[in-house]
Amino acid sequence: MLAAAAAHIVYLRFLCDDAFITFRYAQNLAGGHGFVFNLGERVEGYTNFSWLLLCAAMIRLGVTPELGTQWLGGACAILTLACGLYYLREHGTSPWWFALLLAANGGFAAWATGGLETALFTLSVLLAFLGAASALERRDRERPEPARFDHRLALGAAGVLLAALTRPEGLLVAGLLSVALATLAVARRLTFRALAAWAALWALPYACYFAWRVAYFGHLLPNTFAVKSGGTYLLPIGLAYLGTVAQRLHLVGFVIPLLALAIVRRPLGFRSGLGGLAALLVIPYLAFVALVGGDFMDLGRFVVPLLPIVAIPAALGWGALERFLAERMSRPVAIGVVALLLATYAVLNLATSRDSTRAWHRGVDSIGLLRDYRADWTRVARVLTKASTPSDTLAITAAGIIPYYTGLYTIDQLGLVADDLGGYRARRTTNLPGHGKIASGELIMRLRPQFLIGHPVVVDSISEVRPSLMTEPGWADSLNQIYRVIGAEASIDPPRYFALAVRIDRLGAFMANAQLLNPARRQPSP
């Protein structure tokens, strides 16, 4: 099952543009410039501190984050699966159902890579969950004395700390588990000393990190909160996102055993408290995901960290359902029924994975489209690198791949890494989470970047080239006075083209330098 999960991960491996924002921060950190996107500007435009540190360490060791994050994320996913298998084996339960639920899941496989921190966060959340679950088992094993602090609670506290340092949602996980363990302490199922030791183990280091953050950046919250928080109007979009994820990942495979057991009133035995603990984490977490509007990328990145937590009671449910059926029919037939249902789940998920490797946009971007973005925008970065000078600046909405490879000072038109959000306007016409602000025309006119790209649209024919500059309405005439929109050749073989606006005083130099891309052509593409 571990090998099957690894094969699924390799099949769906990719890198998304957002990961390159972290890579640029890591590049500057490794180079001794600090936690900055643009040199000299302390803006917390990332929300994955521990992952950023790991990326910086890779760079210092001579490993590119484009490669290193693929291996590290995949290893975290496999380790997550192995931890769940070990836990179930240690508790006398067959781990097959758990393994199949995760190994076949397209979301779990896809977001083991992507270049982002999802797999590390998923692993840390599972460790935090299993640490808290260890306190539940004391009473279930008929031990009258309250649970004391031990290595399992310590490991859980380490998981909480890692989760909080990896994603802001880690604090939500920490708060919910604190409520759960405090309830156990009040009920005398856990000593207050054990509760205090668990809390101190993660809260004190995190408090030191938080104090450093505020001192370094000067803000209580990351810049991303100001940019991505859009209010309750995103709630319907977020609920639709959760519905799409449930359908795309066929999460009915997690729900069937729990519903079946509820109908036949079949308890999960001494592990029945796991279901309540999982619900305590999952329900508020999903509410948070809905409130922020979900995500714009396929296969449920924001839901994946919950999958191992739900998979454990679901696997116990599949096992209990198998025993329930075995009492009414032969055991081989009971196993066959459950295996057939889970095989159907696996086949449907693999079909989803295959579908997502194609390039499309259906409210979310498929894995195939994200792969195409990386290839195309890397080509655009090569053009800009050869046709620009180090002092040039660019304005763009895709603030990852192109700024990372060009190294140019970048104006993020969505404001994620903006030093000052005063020049940004609310953009309520979009349903893409994280795209709720746009740089105003006044800001663009004041900063006057040499290159204005907006959303880089790369096409196969020069006749199909169209600009997508993402500028505020009403500023076209003013911008036309200082910019010219041109079609540029992103690559020769295969031929690919894109549009950008070049400041008029830099147009001649850009056109001259662009010829370096293809000396065989006398003139650059119009």
mmCIF file with all atom_site columns, N, CA and C in Angstrom, residues 111-166:
data_model
loop_
_atom_site.group_PDB
_atom_site.id
_atom_site.type_symbol
_atom_site.label_atom_id
_atom_site.label_alt_id
_atom_site.label_comp_id
_atom_site.label_asym_id
_atom_site.label_entity_id
_atom_site.label_seq_id
_atom_site.pdbx_PDB_ins_code
_atom_site.Cartn_x
_atom_site.Cartn_y
_atom_site.Cartn_z
_atom_site.occupancy
_atom_site.B_iso_or_equiv
_atom_site.pdbx_formal_charge
_atom_site.auth_seq_id
_atom_site.auth_comp_id
_atom_site.auth_asym_id
_atom_site.auth_atom_id
_atom_site.pdbx_PDB_model_num
ATOM 1   N N  . TRP A 1 111 ? -1.399  16.550 -3.515 1.00 0.00 ? 111 TRP A N  1
ATOM 2   C CA . TRP A 1 111 ? -0.851  17.586 -2.645 1.00 0.00 ? 111 TRP A CA 1
ATOM 3   C C  . TRP A 1 111 ? 0.262   17.074 -1.750 1.00 0.00 ? 111 TRP A C  1
ATOM 4   N N  . ALA A 1 112 ? 0.745   15.841 -2.052 1.00 0.00 ? 112 ALA A N  1
ATOM 5   C CA . ALA A 1 112 ? 2.027   15.421 -1.491 1.00 0.00 ? 112 ALA A CA 1
ATOM 6   C C  . ALA A 1 112 ? 3.148   16.193 -2.167 1.00 0.00 ? 112 ALA A C  1
ATOM 7   N N  . THR A 1 113 ? 2.859   16.744 -3.369 1.00 0.00 ? 113 THR A N  1
ATOM 8   C CA . THR A 1 113 ? 3.845   17.564 -4.059 1.00 0.00 ? 113 THR A CA 1
ATOM 9   C C  . THR A 1 113 ? 3.245   18.969 -4.217 1.00 0.00 ? 113 THR A C  1
ATOM 10  N N  . GLY A 1 114 ? 3.324   19.539 -5.397 1.00 0.00 ? 114 GLY A N  1
ATOM 11  C CA . GLY A 1 114 ? 2.841   20.901 -5.588 1.00 0.00 ? 114 GLY A CA 1
ATOM 12  C C  . GLY A 1 114 ? 3.841   21.943 -5.158 1.00 0.00 ? 114 GLY A C  1
ATOM 13  N N  . GLY A 1 115 ? 4.888   21.537 -4.410 1.00 0.00 ? 115 GLY A N  1
ATOM 14  C CA . GLY A 1 115 ? 5.871   22.480 -3.911 1.00 0.00 ? 115 GLY A CA 1
ATOM 15  C C  . GLY A 1 115 ? 5.448   23.186 -2.643 1.00 0.00 ? 115 GLY A C  1
ATOM 16  N N  . LEU A 1 116 ? 4.224   22.929 -2.181 1.00 0.00 ? 116 LEU A N  1
ATOM 17  C CA . LEU A 1 116 ? 3.693   23.598 -1.001 1.00 0.00 ? 116 LEU A CA 1
ATOM 18  C C  . LEU A 1 116 ? 3.797   22.698 0.230  1.00 0.00 ? 116 LEU A C  1
ATOM 19  N N  . GLU A 1 117 ? 3.368   23.244 1.357  1.00 0.00 ? 117 GLU A N  1
ATOM 20  C CA . GLU A 1 117 ? 3.568   22.627 2.667  1.00 0.00 ? 117 GLU A CA 1
ATOM 21  C C  . GLU A 1 117 ? 2.469   21.665 3.073  1.00 0.00 ? 117 GLU A C  1
ATOM 22  N N  . THR A 1 118 ? 1.534   21.354 2.171  1.00 0.00 ? 118 THR A N  1
ATOM 23  C CA . THR A 1 118 ? 0.336   20.594 2.547  1.00 0.00 ? 118 THR A CA 1
ATOM 24  C C  . THR A 1 118 ? 0.672   19.261 3.190  1.00 0.00 ? 118 THR A C  1
ATOM 25  N N  . ALA A 1 119 ? 1.612   18.517 2.618  1.00 0.00 ? 119 ALA A N  1
ATOM 26  C CA . ALA A 1 119 ? 1.943   17.190 3.160  1.00 0.00 ? 119 ALA A CA 1
ATOM 27  C C  . ALA A 1 119 ? 2.567   17.295 4.546  1.00 0.00 ? 119 ALA A C  1
ATOM 28  N N  . LEU A 1 120 ? 3.437   18.276 4.767  1.00 0.00 ? 120 LEU A N  1
ATOM 29  C CA . LEU A 1 120 ? 4.031   18.467 6.089  1.00 0.00 ? 120 LEU A CA 1
ATOM 30  C C  . LEU A 1 120 ? 2.955   18.837 7.104  1.00 0.00 ? 120 LEU A C  1
ATOM 31  N N  . PHE A 1 121 ? 2.035   19.706 6.713  1.00 0.00 ? 121 PHE A N  1
ATOM 32  C CA . PHE A 1 121 ? 0.955   20.100 7.610  1.00 0.00 ? 121 PHE A CA 1
ATOM 33  C C  . PHE A 1 121 ? 0.043   18.912 7.919  1.00 0.00 ? 121 PHE A C  1
ATOM 34  N N  . THR A 1 122 ? -0.246  18.104 6.922  1.00 0.00 ? 122 THR A N  1
ATOM 35  C CA . THR A 1 122 ? -1.081  16.916 7.123  1.00 0.00 ? 122 THR A CA 1
ATOM 36  C C  . THR A 1 122 ? -0.440  15.960 8.125  1.00 0.00 ? 122 THR A C  1
ATOM 37  N N  . LEU A 1 123 ? 0.863   15.742 7.982  1.00 0.00 ? 123 LEU A N  1
ATOM 38  C CA . LEU A 1 123 ? 1.578   14.877 8.919  1.00 0.00 ? 123 LEU A CA 1
ATOM 39  C C  . LEU A 1 123 ? 1.526   15.437 10.330 1.00 0.00 ? 123 LEU A C  1
ATOM 40  N N  . SER A 1 124 ? 1.753   16.725 10.486 1.00 0.00 ? 124 SER A N  1
ATOM 41  C CA . SER A 1 124 ? 1.773   17.323 11.823 1.00 0.00 ? 124 SER A CA 1
ATOM 42  C C  . SER A 1 124 ? 0.394   17.283 12.471 1.00 0.00 ? 124 SER A C  1
ATOM 43  N N  . VAL A 1 125 ? -0.664  17.495 11.689 1.00 0.00 ? 125 VAL A N  1
ATOM 44  C CA . VAL A 1 125 ? -2.026  17.435 12.238 1.00 0.00 ? 125 VAL A CA 1
ATOM 45  C C  . VAL A 1 125 ? -2.349  16.017 12.688 1.00 0.00 ? 125 VAL A C  1
ATOM 46  N N  . LEU A 1 126 ? -1.932  15.019 11.912 1.00 0.00 ? 126 LEU A N  1
ATOM 47  C CA . LEU A 1 126 ? -2.190  13.633 12.317 1.00 0.00 ? 126 LEU A CA 1
ATOM 48  C C  . LEU A 1 126 ? -1.453  13.305 13.613 1.00 0.00 ? 126 LEU A C  1
ATOM 49  N N  . LEU A 1 127 ? -0.203  13.726 13.744 1.00 0.00 ? 127 LEU A N  1
ATOM 50  C CA . LEU A 1 127 ? 0.545   13.468 14.980 1.00 0.00 ? 127 LEU A CA 1
ATOM 51  C C  . LEU A 1 127 ? -0.126  14.151 16.168 1.00 0.00 ? 127 LEU A C  1
ATOM 52  N N  . ALA A 1 128 ? -0.600  15.380 15.960 1.00 0.00 ? 128 ALA A N  1
ATOM 53  C CA . ALA A 1 128 ? -1.296  16.087 17.035 1.00 0.00 ? 128 ALA A CA 1
ATOM 54  C C  . ALA A 1 128 ? -2.569  15.344 17.432 1.00 0.00 ? 128 ALA A C  1
ATOM 55  N N  . PHE A 1 129 ? -3.295  14.853 16.456 1.00 0.00 ? 129 PHE A N  1
ATOM 56  C CA . PHE A 1 129 ? -4.540  14.115 16.701 1.00 0.00 ? 129 PHE A CA 1
ATOM 57  C C  . PHE A 1 129 ? -4.267  12.816 17.455 1.00 0.00 ? 129 PHE A C  1
ATOM 58  N N  . LEU A 1 130 ? -3.264  12.057 17.019 1.00 0.00 ? 130 LEU A N  1
ATOM 59  C CA . LEU A 1 130 ? -2.975  10.776 17.668 1.00 0.00 ? 130 LEU A CA 1
ATOM 60  C C  . LEU A 1 130 ? -2.458  10.983 19.090 1.00 0.00 ? 130 LEU A C  1
ATOM 61  N N  . GLY A 1 131 ? -1.730  12.082 19.315 1.00 0.00 ? 131 GLY A N  1
ATOM 62  C CA . GLY A 1 131 ? -1.288  12.372 20.674 1.00 0.00 ? 131 GLY A CA 1
ATOM 63  C C  . GLY A 1 131 ? -2.459  12.615 21.599 1.00 0.00 ? 131 GLY A C  1
ATOM 64  N N  . ALA A 1 132 ? -3.450  13.398 21.149 1.00 0.00 ? 132 ALA A N  1
ATOM 65  C CA . ALA A 1 132 ? -4.640  13.641 21.963 1.00 0.00 ? 132 ALA A CA 1
ATOM 66  C C  . ALA A 1 132 ? -5.460  12.367 22.119 1.00 0.00 ? 132 ALA A C  1
ATOM 67  N N  . ALA A 1 133 ? -5.491  11.541 21.062 1.00 0.00 ? 133 ALA A N  1
ATOM 68  C CA . ALA A 1 133 ? -6.261  10.294 21.128 1.00 0.00 ? 133 ALA A CA 1
ATOM 69  C C  . ALA A 1 133 ? -5.699  9.344  22.183 1.00 0.00 ? 133 ALA A C  1
ATOM 70  N N  . SER A 1 134 ? -4.397  9.437  22.458 1.00 0.00 ? 134 SER A N  1
ATOM 71  C CA . SER A 1 134 ? -3.800  8.544  23.443 1.00 0.00 ? 134 SER A CA 1
ATOM 72  C C  . SER A 1 134 ? -4.411  8.755  24.827 1.00 0.00 ? 134 SER A C  1
ATOM 73  N N  . ALA A 1 135 ? -4.832  9.992  25.125 1.00 0.00 ? 135 ALA A N  1
ATOM 74  C CA . ALA A 1 135 ? -5.459  10.257 26.423 1.00 0.00 ? 135 ALA A CA 1
ATOM 75  C C  . ALA A 1 135 ? -6.839  9.629  26.507 1.00 0.00 ? 135 ALA A C  1
ATOM 76  N N  . LEU A 1 136 ? -7.521  9.526  25.371 1.00 0.00 ? 136 LEU A N  1
ATOM 77  C CA . LEU A 1 136 ? -8.854  8.914  25.350 1.00 0.00 ? 136 LEU A CA 1
ATOM 78  C C  . LEU A 1 136 ? -8.790  7.420  25.658 1.00 0.00 ? 136 LEU A C  1
ATOM 79  N N  . GLU A 1 137 ? -7.717  6.791  25.261 1.00 0.00 ? 137 GLU A N  1
ATOM 80  C CA . GLU A 1 137 ? -7.649  5.336  25.347 1.00 0.00 ? 137 GLU A CA 1
ATOM 81  C C  . GLU A 1 137 ? -7.480  4.832  26.762 1.00 0.00 ? 137 GLU A C  1
ATOM 82  N N  . ARG A 1 138 ? -7.064  5.689  27.689 1.00 0.00 ? 138 ARG A N  1
ATOM 83  C CA . ARG A 1 138 ? -6.844  5.209  29.050 1.00 0.00 ? 138 ARG A CA 1
ATOM 84  C C  . ARG A 1 138 ? -8.141  4.682  29.652 1.00 0.00 ? 138 ARG A C  1
ATOM 85  N N  . ARG A 1 139 ? -9.203  5.453  29.532 1.00 0.00 ? 139 ARG A N  1
ATOM 86  C CA . ARG A 1 139 ? -10.481 5.017  30.102 1.00 0.00 ? 139 ARG A CA 1
ATOM 87  C C  . ARG A 1 139 ? -11.055 3.859  29.294 1.00 0.00 ? 139 ARG A C  1
ATOM 88  N N  . ASP A 1 140 ? -10.848 3.922  27.975 1.00 0.00 ? 140 ASP A N  1
ATOM 89  C CA . ASP A 1 140 ? -11.368 2.853  27.141 1.00 0.00 ? 140 ASP A CA 1
ATOM 90  C C  . ASP A 1 140 ? -10.734 1.512  27.480 1.00 0.00 ? 140 ASP A C  1
ATOM 91  N N  . ARG A 1 141 ? -9.506  1.561  27.985 1.00 0.00 ? 141 ARG A N  1
ATOM 92  C CA . ARG A 1 141 ? -8.838  0.326  28.387 1.00 0.00 ? 141 ARG A CA 1
ATOM 93  C C  . ARG A 1 141 ? -9.074  0.004  29.859 1.00 0.00 ? 141 ARG A C  1
ATOM 94  N N  . GLU A 1 142 ? -10.055 0.674  30.408 1.00 0.00 ? 142 GLU A N  1
ATOM 95  C CA . GLU A 1 142 ? -10.515 0.408  31.772 1.00 0.00 ? 142 GLU A CA 1
ATOM 96  C C  . GLU A 1 142 ? -9.412  0.646  32.795 1.00 0.00 ? 142 GLU A C  1
ATOM 97  N N  . ARG A 1 143 ? -8.693  1.736  32.592 1.00 0.00 ? 143 ARG A N  1
ATOM 98  C CA . ARG A 1 143 ? -7.721  2.163  33.599 1.00 0.00 ? 143 ARG A CA 1
ATOM 99  C C  . ARG A 1 143 ? -8.361  3.298  34.383 1.00 0.00 ? 143 ARG A C  1
ATOM 100 N N  . PRO A 1 144 ? -8.680  3.102  35.628 1.00 0.00 ? 144 PRO A N  1
ATOM 101 C CA . PRO A 1 144 ? -9.414  4.127  36.374 1.00 0.00 ? 144 PRO A CA 1
ATOM 102 C C  . PRO A 1 144 ? -8.606  5.390  36.640 1.00 0.00 ? 144 PRO A C  1
ATOM 103 N N  . GLU A 1 145 ? -7.274  5.285  36.707 1.00 0.00 ? 145 GLU A N  1
ATOM 104 C CA . GLU A 1 145 ? -6.491  6.465  37.048 1.00 0.00 ? 145 GLU A CA 1
ATOM 105 C C  . GLU A 1 145 ? -6.412  7.406  35.850 1.00 0.00 ? 145 GLU A C  1
ATOM 106 N N  . PRO A 1 146 ? -6.310  8.706  36.085 1.00 0.00 ? 146 PRO A N  1
ATOM 107 C CA . PRO A 1 146 ? -6.193  9.672  34.982 1.00 0.00 ? 146 PRO A CA 1
ATOM 108 C C  . PRO A 1 146 ? -4.910  9.445  34.195 1.00 0.00 ? 146 PRO A C  1
ATOM 109 N N  . ALA A 1 147 ? -4.962  9.762  32.928 1.00 0.00 ? 147 ALA A N  1
ATOM 110 C CA . ALA A 1 147 ? -3.786  9.608  32.082 1.00 0.00 ? 147 ALA A CA 1
ATOM 111 C C  . ALA A 1 147 ? -2.719  10.616 32.489 1.00 0.00 ? 147 ALA A C  1
ATOM 112 N N  . ARG A 1 148 ? -1.470  10.161 32.492 1.00 0.00 ? 148 ARG A N  1
ATOM 113 C CA . ARG A 1 148 ? -0.361  11.041 32.823 1.00 0.00 ? 148 ARG A CA 1
ATOM 114 C C  . ARG A 1 148 ? 0.396   11.414 31.549 1.00 0.00 ? 148 ARG A C  1
ATOM 115 N N  . PHE A 1 149 ? 1.267   12.391 31.683 1.00 0.00 ? 149 PHE A N  1
ATOM 116 C CA . PHE A 1 149 ? 2.058   12.832 30.532 1.00 0.00 ? 149 PHE A CA 1
ATOM 117 C C  . PHE A 1 149 ? 3.042   11.731 30.147 1.00 0.00 ? 149 PHE A C  1
ATOM 118 N N  . ASP A 1 150 ? 3.066   11.378 28.873 1.00 0.00 ? 150 ASP A N  1
ATOM 119 C CA . ASP A 1 150 ? 3.977   10.342 28.400 1.00 0.00 ? 150 ASP A CA 1
ATOM 120 C C  . ASP A 1 150 ? 4.488   10.724 27.016 1.00 0.00 ? 150 ASP A C  1
ATOM 121 N N  . HIS A 1 151 ? 5.228   9.812  26.391 1.00 0.00 ? 151 HIS A N  1
ATOM 122 C CA . HIS A 1 151 ? 5.856   10.112 25.097 1.00 0.00 ? 151 HIS A CA 1
ATOM 123 C C  . HIS A 1 151 ? 4.825   10.355 24.008 1.00 0.00 ? 151 HIS A C  1
ATOM 124 N N  . ARG A 1 152 ? 3.635   9.735  24.131 1.00 0.00 ? 152 ARG A N  1
ATOM 125 C CA . ARG A 1 152 ? 2.615   9.940  23.095 1.00 0.00 ? 152 ARG A CA 1
ATOM 126 C C  . ARG A 1 152 ? 2.038   11.351 23.156 1.00 0.00 ? 152 ARG A C  1
ATOM 127 N N  . LEU A 1 153 ? 1.778   11.839 24.360 1.00 0.00 ? 153 LEU A N  1
ATOM 128 C CA . LEU A 1 153 ? 1.326   13.223 24.485 1.00 0.00 ? 153 LEU A CA 1
ATOM 129 C C  . LEU A 1 153 ? 2.425   14.194 24.062 1.00 0.00 ? 153 LEU A C  1
ATOM 130 N N  . ALA A 1 154 ? 3.677   13.860 24.356 1.00 0.00 ? 154 ALA A N  1
ATOM 131 C CA . ALA A 1 154 ? 4.784   14.714 23.944 1.00 0.00 ? 154 ALA A CA 1
ATOM 132 C C  . ALA A 1 154 ? 4.879   14.781 22.419 1.00 0.00 ? 154 ALA A C  1
ATOM 133 N N  . LEU A 1 155 ? 4.712   13.622 21.769 1.00 0.00 ? 155 LEU A N  1
ATOM 134 C CA . LEU A 1 155 ? 4.736   13.598 20.309 1.00 0.00 ? 155 LEU A CA 1
ATOM 135 C C  . LEU A 1 155 ? 3.566   14.398 19.740 1.00 0.00 ? 155 LEU A C  1
ATOM 136 N N  . GLY A 1 156 ? 2.407   14.291 20.398 1.00 0.00 ? 156 GLY A N  1
ATOM 137 C CA . GLY A 1 156 ? 1.262   15.073 19.962 1.00 0.00 ? 156 GLY A CA 1
ATOM 138 C C  . GLY A 1 156 ? 1.491   16.563 20.100 1.00 0.00 ? 156 GLY A C  1
ATOM 139 N N  . ALA A 1 157 ? 2.127   16.983 21.194 1.00 0.00 ? 157 ALA A N  1
ATOM 140 C CA . ALA A 1 157 ? 2.439   18.401 21.378 1.00 0.00 ? 157 ALA A CA 1
ATOM 141 C C  . ALA A 1 157 ? 3.415   18.883 20.316 1.00 0.00 ? 157 ALA A C  1
ATOM 142 N N  . ALA A 1 158 ? 4.395   18.043 19.959 1.00 0.00 ? 158 ALA A N  1
ATOM 143 C CA . ALA A 1 158 ? 5.319   18.406 18.887 1.00 0.00 ? 158 ALA A CA 1
ATOM 144 C C  . ALA A 1 158 ? 4.572   18.565 17.570 1.00 0.00 ? 158 ALA A C  1
ATOM 145 N N  . GLY A 1 159 ? 3.578   17.704 17.349 1.00 0.00 ? 159 GLY A N  1
ATOM 146 C CA . GLY A 1 159 ? 2.760   17.830 16.152 1.00 0.00 ? 159 GLY A CA 1
ATOM 147 C C  . GLY A 1 159 ? 1.976   19.130 16.126 1.00 0.00 ? 159 GLY A C  1
ATOM 148 N N  . VAL A 1 160 ? 1.443   19.526 17.283 1.00 0.00 ? 160 VAL A N  1
ATOM 149 C CA . VAL A 1 160 ? 0.717   20.795 17.378 1.00 0.00 ? 160 VAL A CA 1
ATOM 150 C C  . VAL A 1 160 ? 1.642   21.964 17.048 1.00 0.00 ? 160 VAL A C  1
ATOM 151 N N  . LEU A 1 161 ? 2.842   21.965 17.623 1.00 0.00 ? 161 LEU A N  1
ATOM 152 C CA . LEU A 1 161 ? 3.794   23.042 17.370 1.00 0.00 ? 161 LEU A CA 1
ATOM 153 C C  . LEU A 1 161 ? 4.159   23.110 15.891 1.00 0.00 ? 161 LEU A C  1
ATOM 154 N N  . LEU A 1 162 ? 4.448   21.962 15.290 1.00 0.00 ? 162 LEU A N  1
ATOM 155 C CA . LEU A 1 162 ? 4.807   21.948 13.875 1.00 0.00 ? 162 LEU A CA 1
ATOM 156 C C  . LEU A 1 162 ? 3.641   22.420 13.010 1.00 0.00 ? 162 LEU A C  1
ATOM 157 N N  . ALA A 1 163 ? 2.428   22.016 13.374 1.00 0.00 ? 163 ALA A N  1
ATOM 158 C CA . ALA A 1 163 ? 1.251   22.455 12.620 1.00 0.00 ? 163 ALA A CA 1
ATOM 159 C C  . ALA A 1 163 ? 1.093   23.971 12.695 1.00 0.00 ? 163 ALA A C  1
ATOM 160 N N  . ALA A 1 164 ? 1.265   24.536 13.891 1.00 0.00 ? 164 ALA A N  1
ATOM 161 C CA . ALA A 1 164 ? 1.101   25.984 14.069 1.00 0.00 ? 164 ALA A CA 1
ATOM 162 C C  . ALA A 1 164 ? 2.191   26.769 13.349 1.00 0.00 ? 164 ALA A C  1
ATOM 163 N N  . LEU A 1 165 ? 3.370   26.193 13.207 1.00 0.00 ? 165 LEU A N  1
ATOM 164 C CA . LEU A 1 165 ? 4.456   26.864 12.497 1.00 0.00 ? 165 LEU A CA 1
ATOM 165 C C  . LEU A 1 165 ? 4.370   26.671 10.996 1.00 0.00 ? 165 LEU A C  1
ATOM 166 N N  . THR A 1 166 ? 3.541   25.729 10.563 1.00 0.00 ? 166 THR A N  1
ATOM 167 C CA . THR A 1 166 ? 3.465   25.403 9.136  1.00 0.00 ? 166 THR A CA 1
ATOM 168 C C  . THR A 1 166 ? 2.301   26.096 8.443  1.00 0.00 ? 166 THR A C  1
#
